[in-house]
Coordinates of C-alpha atoms and ligand atoms in Angstrom, one line a residue:
M1 CA -8.2 18.4 -30.5
T2 CA -8.3 22.1 -29.8
T3 CA -10.5 23.9 -27.3
Q4 CA -12.6 24.9 -30.3
D5 CA -13.6 21.3 -30.7
L6 CA -14.9 21.0 -27.1
P7 CA -18.5 21.4 -26.0
S8 CA -19.5 25.0 -25.4
A9 CA -19.2 24.7 -21.6
F10 CA -15.4 24.3 -22.0
R11 CA -14.5 26.6 -24.9
H12 CA -13.5 29.5 -22.7
A13 CA -12.1 27.3 -19.9
S14 CA -8.8 28.5 -18.5
P15 CA -6.1 27.4 -18.1
A16 CA -5.6 25.2 -21.1
P17 CA -6.2 21.4 -21.0
V18 CA -3.3 19.2 -19.9
T19 CA -2.3 15.9 -21.5
M20 CA -1.0 12.9 -19.6
A21 CA 0.6 10.0 -21.5
C22 CA 1.2 6.9 -19.5
D23 CA 0.9 3.1 -19.6
R24 CA -1.2 3.0 -16.4
L25 CA -3.0 5.5 -14.3
L26 CA -4.4 5.6 -10.8
V27 CA -7.4 7.8 -10.4
F28 CA -9.2 9.0 -7.3
G29 CA -11.8 11.7 -6.7
G30 CA -13.2 13.7 -3.8
P31 CA -10.7 14.0 -1.0
Y32 CA -13.3 16.3 0.6
S33 CA -11.0 17.7 3.3
N34 CA -10.6 14.2 4.7
L35 CA -6.9 14.3 5.5
A36 CA -6.7 10.7 6.9
A37 CA -8.2 9.2 3.7
T38 CA -6.0 11.3 1.5
R39 CA -2.9 10.2 3.4
A40 CA -4.1 6.6 3.0
M41 CA -4.8 7.0 -0.7
L42 CA -1.3 8.4 -1.4
A43 CA 0.3 5.8 0.7
Q44 CA -1.6 3.1 -1.2
A45 CA -0.6 4.6 -4.5
K46 CA 3.1 4.5 -3.4
R47 CA 2.8 0.9 -2.3
L48 CA 1.4 0.0 -5.7
G49 CA 4.4 1.8 -7.4
F50 CA 2.6 4.7 -9.0
G51 CA 4.6 7.8 -9.4
P52 CA 3.1 11.3 -9.2
D53 CA 2.9 11.5 -13.0
E54 CA 0.7 8.4 -13.1
I55 CA -1.9 9.7 -10.6
L56 CA -4.9 11.8 -11.3
C57 CA -7.4 13.4 -8.9
T58 CA -10.8 14.3 -10.4
G59 CA -11.3 17.3 -8.0
D60 CA -13.2 18.4 -4.9
V61 CA -10.1 18.3 -2.8
I62 CA -12.0 20.5 -0.3
A63 CA -15.5 19.7 0.9
Y64 CA -17.4 18.1 3.8
C65 CA -14.6 17.1 6.3
G66 CA -12.6 19.1 8.8
E67 CA -9.1 19.6 7.4
P68 CA -9.5 21.6 4.1
A69 CA -6.2 23.5 4.2
E70 CA -4.2 20.5 5.3
T71 CA -5.7 18.2 2.7
L72 CA -5.1 20.8 -0.1
D73 CA -1.5 21.2 1.0
L74 CA -1.0 17.4 1.0
I75 CA -2.4 17.1 -2.5
A76 CA -0.6 20.1 -3.9
D77 CA 2.8 18.9 -2.4
S78 CA 2.3 15.4 -3.8
G79 CA 2.9 16.6 -7.4
I80 CA 0.0 14.6 -8.8
Q81 CA -2.3 15.9 -11.5
V82 CA -5.5 17.5 -10.2
I83 CA -8.7 18.6 -12.1
M84 CA -10.7 21.5 -10.9
G85 CA -13.9 20.5 -9.1
N86 CA -16.9 22.6 -8.4
C87 CA -15.6 23.2 -4.9
E88 CA -12.3 24.5 -6.2
E89 CA -14.1 26.7 -8.7
A90 CA -16.3 28.1 -5.9
L91 CA -13.6 28.6 -3.3
S92 CA -11.1 30.2 -5.8
A93 CA -13.7 32.6 -6.9
N94 CA -14.7 33.5 -3.4
Q95 CA -18.3 32.4 -4.1
D96 CA -20.7 32.0 -1.2
N97 CA -21.7 28.3 -1.9
C98 CA -20.1 25.1 -3.1
G99 CA -21.5 25.2 -6.6
C100 CA -22.8 21.6 -6.3
G101 CA -26.1 22.7 -7.7
F102 CA -28.2 21.4 -4.8
D103 CA -31.9 22.6 -4.9
A104 CA -32.8 25.3 -2.4
G105 CA -34.0 23.9 0.9
T106 CA -32.8 20.4 0.4
Q107 CA -30.8 18.6 3.1
C108 CA -27.7 18.7 0.8
E109 CA -28.1 22.5 0.5
V110 CA -28.5 23.0 4.2
L111 CA -25.4 20.9 5.0
S112 CA -23.3 22.5 2.3
V113 CA -23.7 25.9 3.9
Q114 CA -22.0 24.7 7.1
W115 CA -19.0 23.0 5.6
F116 CA -18.5 25.5 2.8
N117 CA -18.5 28.5 5.2
F118 CA -16.0 26.6 7.4
A119 CA -13.7 25.6 4.5
S120 CA -13.8 29.1 3.0
G121 CA -12.6 30.5 6.3
Q122 CA -9.7 28.0 6.4
V123 CA -8.0 28.5 3.0
N124 CA -5.5 31.3 2.3
Q125 CA -5.0 33.3 -0.8
D126 CA -2.1 31.1 -2.1
Q127 CA -4.4 28.1 -1.8
R128 CA -7.2 29.9 -3.7
H129 CA -4.7 30.7 -6.4
W130 CA -3.6 27.1 -6.6
M131 CA -7.3 26.1 -7.0
A132 CA -7.9 28.7 -9.7
D133 CA -4.9 27.4 -11.7
L134 CA -6.2 23.9 -11.9
P135 CA -7.2 22.6 -15.4
R136 CA -10.9 21.8 -16.1
Q137 CA -9.9 19.0 -18.5
V138 CA -7.1 16.6 -18.7
F139 CA -6.6 14.4 -21.8
V140 CA -5.2 11.0 -20.9
E141 CA -3.4 8.9 -23.6
I142 CA -3.1 5.3 -22.6
G143 CA -2.6 2.2 -24.7
G144 CA -3.5 4.1 -27.9
R145 CA -6.7 5.3 -26.3
K146 CA -7.6 9.0 -25.8
M147 CA -9.7 9.7 -22.8
L148 CA -11.0 13.0 -21.4
A149 CA -10.9 13.5 -17.7
T150 CA -13.3 16.1 -16.2
H151 CA -14.8 16.7 -12.8
A152 CA -18.3 15.7 -13.7
G153 CA -19.0 15.5 -17.5
T154 CA -18.6 17.8 -20.5
S155 CA -21.8 19.8 -20.0
S156 CA -21.1 21.3 -16.7
I157 CA -18.7 21.1 -13.7
N158 CA -21.5 20.0 -11.4
E159 CA -23.7 17.6 -13.3
F160 CA -24.6 14.4 -11.5
I161 CA -23.9 11.4 -13.8
F162 CA -24.5 8.0 -12.1
A163 CA -24.3 4.5 -13.3
S164 CA -28.0 4.6 -13.9
S165 CA -27.9 7.9 -15.8
S166 CA -28.7 7.8 -19.5
A167 CA -26.3 5.8 -21.6
E168 CA -27.3 8.0 -24.5
T169 CA -26.2 11.1 -22.7
K170 CA -22.8 9.6 -21.7
L171 CA -22.2 8.3 -25.2
A172 CA -23.2 11.6 -26.8
Q173 CA -20.7 13.4 -24.5
M174 CA -17.9 11.1 -25.6
V175 CA -18.8 11.3 -29.3
A176 CA -19.0 15.1 -29.1
A177 CA -15.6 15.3 -27.4
D178 CA -14.2 12.8 -29.9
V179 CA -12.6 10.6 -27.2
D180 CA -12.5 6.9 -26.6
G181 CA -13.5 7.3 -23.0
M182 CA -14.3 9.7 -20.1
I183 CA -12.8 9.8 -16.6
T184 CA -15.0 11.6 -14.0
G185 CA -15.9 12.0 -10.4
H186 CA -18.3 14.4 -8.5
S187 CA -21.3 12.0 -8.0
G188 CA -19.5 10.0 -5.3
I189 CA -20.1 6.4 -6.3
A190 CA -17.6 4.7 -8.6
F191 CA -18.7 2.8 -11.7
A192 CA -17.3 1.7 -15.1
Q193 CA -19.3 1.1 -18.2
V194 CA -18.4 0.3 -21.8
L195 CA -20.9 1.9 -24.1
S196 CA -20.6 1.2 -27.8
S197 CA -16.9 0.4 -27.2
R198 CA -16.3 3.6 -25.3
L199 CA -15.5 3.7 -21.6
W200 CA -17.2 5.8 -19.0
L201 CA -15.3 5.6 -15.7
N202 CA -16.3 7.4 -12.5
A203 CA -13.5 6.8 -10.0
G204 CA -15.7 7.6 -7.1
A205 CA -14.4 9.4 -4.0
I206 CA -12.0 8.8 -1.2
G207 CA -13.3 11.5 1.2
I208 CA -16.8 10.0 2.0
P209 CA -17.8 6.4 1.6
A210 CA -20.1 5.3 -1.3
N211 CA -23.4 5.1 0.6
D212 CA -23.0 1.3 0.7
G213 CA -23.0 0.8 4.4
T214 CA -19.3 0.3 4.7
A215 CA -16.6 2.8 5.6
R216 CA -14.5 1.9 2.6
V217 CA -13.6 4.5 0.0
W218 CA -12.9 4.0 -3.7
Y219 CA -10.4 4.6 -6.5
A220 CA -9.6 3.2 -9.9
I221 CA -6.7 1.9 -11.9
V222 CA -6.5 2.0 -15.7
E223 CA -3.7 0.0 -17.2
E224 CA -2.6 -1.1 -20.7
K225 CA -2.1 -4.9 -20.8
Q226 CA -1.3 -6.9 -23.9
G227 CA -3.2 -4.7 -26.3
R228 CA -6.2 -4.0 -24.1
I229 CA -7.0 -1.8 -21.2
D230 CA -7.7 -3.3 -17.8
V231 CA -10.0 -1.2 -15.6
Q232 CA -10.2 -1.9 -11.9
I233 CA -12.3 -0.1 -9.3
R234 CA -10.8 -0.9 -5.9
S235 CA -11.8 -0.2 -2.3
L236 CA -9.5 1.4 0.2
T237 CA -9.9 0.6 3.9
Y238 CA -8.4 3.2 6.3
D239 CA -8.9 4.5 9.8
P240 CA -11.3 7.5 9.7
S241 CA -11.0 8.3 13.4
P242 CA -8.5 11.2 13.0
S243 CA -10.9 12.8 10.5
I244 CA -13.9 12.2 12.8
K245 CA -12.0 13.8 15.7
A246 CA -11.0 16.8 13.5
M247 CA -14.7 17.4 12.5
D248 CA -15.8 17.2 16.1
E249 CA -13.1 19.6 17.3
R250 CA -13.9 22.1 14.5
G251 CA -17.6 22.2 14.9
L252 CA -18.5 20.0 12.0
A253 CA -20.4 17.3 13.9
S254 CA -22.8 16.8 11.0
G255 CA -24.2 13.9 9.2
Y256 CA -21.0 13.8 7.1
R257 CA -19.0 13.1 10.2
D258 CA -21.2 10.0 10.9
S259 CA -20.8 8.9 7.2
L260 CA -17.2 8.3 7.8
S261 CA -18.0 5.4 10.1
T262 CA -21.5 4.3 9.0
G263 CA -20.8 4.4 5.2
L264 CA -24.2 6.1 4.7
W265 CA -24.8 9.6 3.3
P266 CA -26.8 12.1 5.4
S267 CA -28.9 13.0 2.4
M268 CA -30.0 11.3 -0.8
D269 CA -31.3 14.4 -2.5
V270 CA -29.1 13.8 -5.6
L271 CA -29.6 10.1 -5.9
P272 CA -31.6 8.6 -8.8
Q273 CA -34.1 5.8 -7.9
T274 CA -31.8 3.0 -8.9
E275 CA -28.9 4.2 -6.7
T276 CA -31.4 4.9 -3.9
R277 CA -32.6 1.2 -3.9
Q278 CA -28.9 0.2 -3.5
V279 CA -28.2 2.3 -0.4
G280 CA -26.6 0.2 2.3
V281 CA -25.7 -2.7 -0.1
A282 CA -22.0 -3.3 0.1
L283 CA -20.4 -2.6 -3.3
D284 CA -18.1 -5.1 -5.0
E285 CA -14.8 -4.3 -6.5
V286 CA -14.8 -4.2 -10.3
Q287 CA -12.5 -5.6 -13.0
L288 CA -13.3 -4.8 -16.6
K289 CA -11.4 -5.5 -19.7
W290 CA -11.8 -2.8 -22.3
S291 CA -11.0 -4.0 -25.8
L292 CA -10.1 -1.8 -28.8
R293 CA -12.8 0.4 -30.3
K294 CA -14.1 -0.9 -33.6
S295 CA -13.9 1.8 -36.3
Ligands
FE2_301 FE1 -18.1 18.0 -7.2

């Protein structure tokens, strides 16, 4: 596939897409300036035996929490593959908001002003250059399958695609990109769906819990096993108290600080009705077997 084959939103993307070829992949999204969670995630990946070339982060390294520069340095030094999120796009371009696409006046928009201004004041020019150089797409070849990893979807870097979002839209994006599956993040709640034999995987986020009333955060493993692909969505339990302390000390005593312990989001402006009904309901881990696509 060339960039000419990609949907229009990506045709002029720079730098060029990257390809990862591996037998298994650990994916996580949304470190969100949460240094303690990022440390815990990387330690867990090491415990599970994943090397840096088998780990993918779907972006938004910097967002709501109190240690943006430290979290970015940890991720950059880890050597893992990172995709540009809307937060990296906005910060690297010196924009004045996070680019999440929140509607004006919503709670999400009000909260984003606080953390974005703080984060923008913390990152240096080298870190902005690192963010600017991140690819917007990574192709993942695993078990004979070709997957496209992006921050949110193929239409834009900040579209919110949830489990309840249109299956037709997800399938259309995968067909248009000519891939067997998608790997995404951005919306903050992990899920995996097989749609007409194609996989849509959102690996969730490690920086803020999944609005399920627990302080757990989420990641995914995609692994070739005996001619099929096993997909797991796993929870990660860590101690958020250092990140809560950092937010208090740095003037970010917002609803996001409370989320780290309550597991509930401070605002549900972006949530569809289905996900709103599931707020506070503890999520289960997921194991899904993805069989070969029928041609
Ligand atoms: Fe995002």
